[in-house]
XYZ file of N, CA and C in Angstrom:
252
model
N 138.528 89.314 92.024
C 138.210 90.623 91.516
C 137.584 90.481 90.131
N 136.358 90.976 90.022
C 135.624 90.930 88.769
C 135.358 92.359 88.316
N 135.759 92.723 87.101
C 135.494 94.077 86.611
C 133.991 94.329 86.483
N 133.586 95.510 86.860
C 132.176 95.872 86.772
C 132.046 97.360 86.469
N 130.944 97.724 85.875
C 130.697 99.133 85.546
C 129.776 99.796 86.563
N 129.177 98.984 87.441
C 128.249 99.532 88.422
C 128.568 98.945 89.788
N 128.655 99.820 90.779
C 128.989 99.400 92.129
C 128.130 100.179 93.119
N 127.786 99.532 94.211
C 127.029 100.187 95.273
C 127.997 100.523 96.389
N 128.006 101.788 96.803
C 128.964 102.271 97.791
C 128.288 103.320 98.651
N 128.189 103.074 99.960
C 127.593 104.007 100.921
C 126.199 104.484 100.519
N 125.380 103.574 100.010
C 124.012 103.937 99.665
C 123.849 104.592 98.311
N 124.905 104.647 97.535
C 124.849 105.206 96.186
C 125.211 104.126 95.180
N 124.591 104.181 94.023
C 124.957 103.297 92.928
C 125.764 104.117 91.937
N 127.021 103.775 91.792
C 127.935 104.481 90.892
C 128.042 103.695 89.598
N 127.781 104.343 88.476
C 127.836 103.698 87.183
C 128.891 104.404 86.344
N 129.930 103.682 85.988
C 131.018 104.292 85.218
C 130.753 104.268 83.714
N 129.775 103.506 83.265
C 129.463 103.467 81.838
C 128.789 104.762 81.394
N 127.790 105.207 82.162
C 127.127 106.449 81.785
C 127.414 107.579 82.771
N 128.373 107.372 83.661
C 128.863 108.388 84.604
C 127.730 108.986 85.446
N 126.960 108.124 86.104
C 125.863 108.594 86.937
C 126.027 108.112 88.372
N 125.412 108.855 89.267
C 125.336 108.488 90.675
C 123.872 108.568 91.052
N 123.337 107.504 91.630
C 121.941 107.526 92.062
C 121.817 106.823 93.405
N 120.720 107.116 94.101
C 120.466 106.500 95.391
C 120.064 105.045 95.198
N 120.430 104.205 96.160
C 119.932 102.840 96.135
C 118.463 102.864 96.518
N 117.765 101.801 96.212
C 116.345 101.722 96.520
C 116.107 101.818 98.027
N 116.949 101.155 98.814
C 116.789 101.191 100.264
C 116.938 102.610 100.810
N 117.915 103.301 100.314
C 118.161 104.663 100.792
C 117.047 105.613 100.348
N 116.560 105.449 99.143
C 115.456 106.283 98.664
C 114.193 106.022 99.487
N 113.927 104.767 99.825
C 112.767 104.443 100.638
C 112.911 104.993 102.056
N 114.105 104.967 102.584
C 114.356 105.522 103.917
C 114.081 107.031 103.926
N 114.511 107.714 102.891
C 114.275 109.148 102.763
C 112.787 109.446 102.586
N 112.118 108.654 101.785
C 110.686 108.848 101.559
C 109.890 108.589 102.840
N 110.245 107.539 103.570
C 109.558 107.220 104.814
C 109.724 108.333 105.837
N 110.930 108.847 105.975
C 111.176 109.939 106.919
C 110.399 111.190 106.526
N 110.300 111.456 105.229
C 109.540 112.610 104.754
C 108.057 112.459 105.058
N 107.519 111.287 104.787
C 106.103 111.059 105.044
C 105.778 111.104 106.533
N 106.671 110.593 107.366
C 106.447 110.642 108.808
C 106.379 112.082 109.301
N 107.241 112.936 108.773
C 107.226 114.341 109.173
C 105.997 115.065 108.636
N 105.544 114.705 107.451
C 104.352 115.334 106.891
C 103.090 114.931 107.650
N 103.025 113.683 108.075
C 101.831 113.181 108.748
C 101.744 113.605 110.214
N 102.864 113.962 110.816
C 102.860 114.367 112.221
C 102.206 115.736 112.362
N 101.360 115.875 113.364
C 100.713 117.179 113.567
C 101.731 118.206 114.056
N 102.590 117.812 114.976
C 103.692 118.674 115.430
C 104.956 117.822 115.473
N 105.698 117.782 114.389
C 106.897 116.939 114.361
C 107.946 117.426 115.357
N 108.646 116.485 115.954
C 109.722 116.832 116.870
C 110.909 117.380 116.092
N 111.633 118.287 116.721
C 112.819 118.859 116.076
C 113.830 117.764 115.768
N 113.878 116.769 116.628
C 114.787 115.635 116.418
C 114.452 114.909 115.113
N 113.149 114.731 114.839
C 112.735 114.050 113.611
C 113.007 114.906 112.377
N 112.789 116.205 112.496
C 113.086 117.115 111.377
C 114.586 117.122 111.103
N 115.387 117.124 112.152
C 116.843 117.095 111.990
C 117.289 115.803 111.322
N 116.665 114.683 111.700
C 116.992 113.397 111.077
C 116.679 113.449 109.579
N 115.526 114.027 109.244
C 115.163 114.164 107.831
C 116.168 115.045 107.091
N 116.564 116.147 107.701
C 117.532 117.039 107.064
C 118.879 116.352 106.855
N 119.289 115.520 107.809
C 120.537 114.772 107.626
C 120.433 113.813 106.450
N 119.285 113.145 106.315
C 119.089 112.235 105.187
C 119.112 112.991 103.860
N 118.487 114.161 103.842
C 118.440 114.964 102.618
C 119.848 115.432 102.241
N 120.595 115.981 103.202
C 121.924 116.501 102.874
C 122.884 115.387 102.473
N 122.713 114.214 103.040
C 123.605 113.121 102.653
C 123.275 112.593 101.263
N 122.132 112.967 100.721
C 121.725 112.515 99.393
C 122.048 113.522 98.295
N 122.626 114.658 98.639
C 122.909 115.701 97.656
C 123.764 115.213 96.497
N 124.624 114.270 96.730
C 125.499 113.766 95.665
C 124.690 113.190 94.511
N 123.584 112.534 94.838
C 122.803 111.861 93.807
C 121.547 112.613 93.397
N 121.117 113.580 94.195
C 119.889 114.309 93.893
C 120.274 115.698 93.409
N 119.995 115.973 92.155
C 120.491 117.180 91.519
C 120.004 118.471 92.185
N 118.725 118.573 92.457
C 118.176 119.813 93.007
C 117.749 119.663 94.467
N 118.388 118.790 95.184
C 118.030 118.554 96.574
C 118.225 119.761 97.466
N 119.199 120.574 97.197
C 119.497 121.731 98.046
C 118.443 122.830 97.938
N 117.659 122.831 96.880
C 116.668 123.886 96.715
C 115.557 123.805 97.757
N 115.078 122.627 98.038
C 113.994 122.460 98.999
C 114.505 122.314 100.425
N 115.738 122.073 100.587
C 116.324 121.819 101.892
C 116.421 123.088 102.741
N 116.748 124.194 102.144
C 117.035 125.420 102.902
C 115.829 125.964 103.654
N 114.657 125.890 103.065
C 113.449 126.402 103.727
C 113.156 125.612 104.993
N 113.291 124.304 104.922
C 113.058 123.470 106.101
C 114.126 123.703 107.161
N 115.349 123.908 106.739
C 116.442 124.195 107.678
C 116.196 125.524 108.403
N 115.747 126.540 107.686
C 115.473 127.831 108.318
C 114.303 127.722 109.302
N 113.304 126.963 108.942
C 112.162 126.767 109.833
C 112.585 126.033 111.111
N 113.444 125.060 110.967
C 113.956 124.333 112.133
C 114.741 125.278 113.039
N 115.560 126.123 112.452
C 116.358 127.067 113.238
C 115.480 128.068 113.974
N 114.398 128.513 113.347
C 113.465 129.412 114.015
C 112.816 128.729 115.224
N 112.465 127.476 115.077
C 111.882 126.739 116.203
C 112.884 126.564 117.329
N 114.130 126.349 116.990
C 115.160 126.191 118.025
C 115.397 127.504 118.761
N 115.295 128.625 118.062
C 115.509 129.931 118.711
C 114.390 130.268 119.666
N 113.183 129.834 119.383
C 112.052 130.178 120.249
C 111.956 129.291 121.480
N 112.661 128.188 121.493
C 112.574 127.272 122.650
C 113.688 127.485 123.621
């Protein structure tokens, strides 16, 4: 056991020195890739949009204003599900 001020846990980097939580590089790249895939698709599948929303909501701990942009996409997904 070695004392440390920074630890990686479930895709988050927890720093006890400055009391911050941030995404690991791998997790941030995964979120960015999923976002770009949905943007580039002409008609993204609901499954892919749902996967992106899961990635976004799981990142709320480290992303301060993540919930602001999330709700519009969630409502749009729900509208698509109601019409099908």
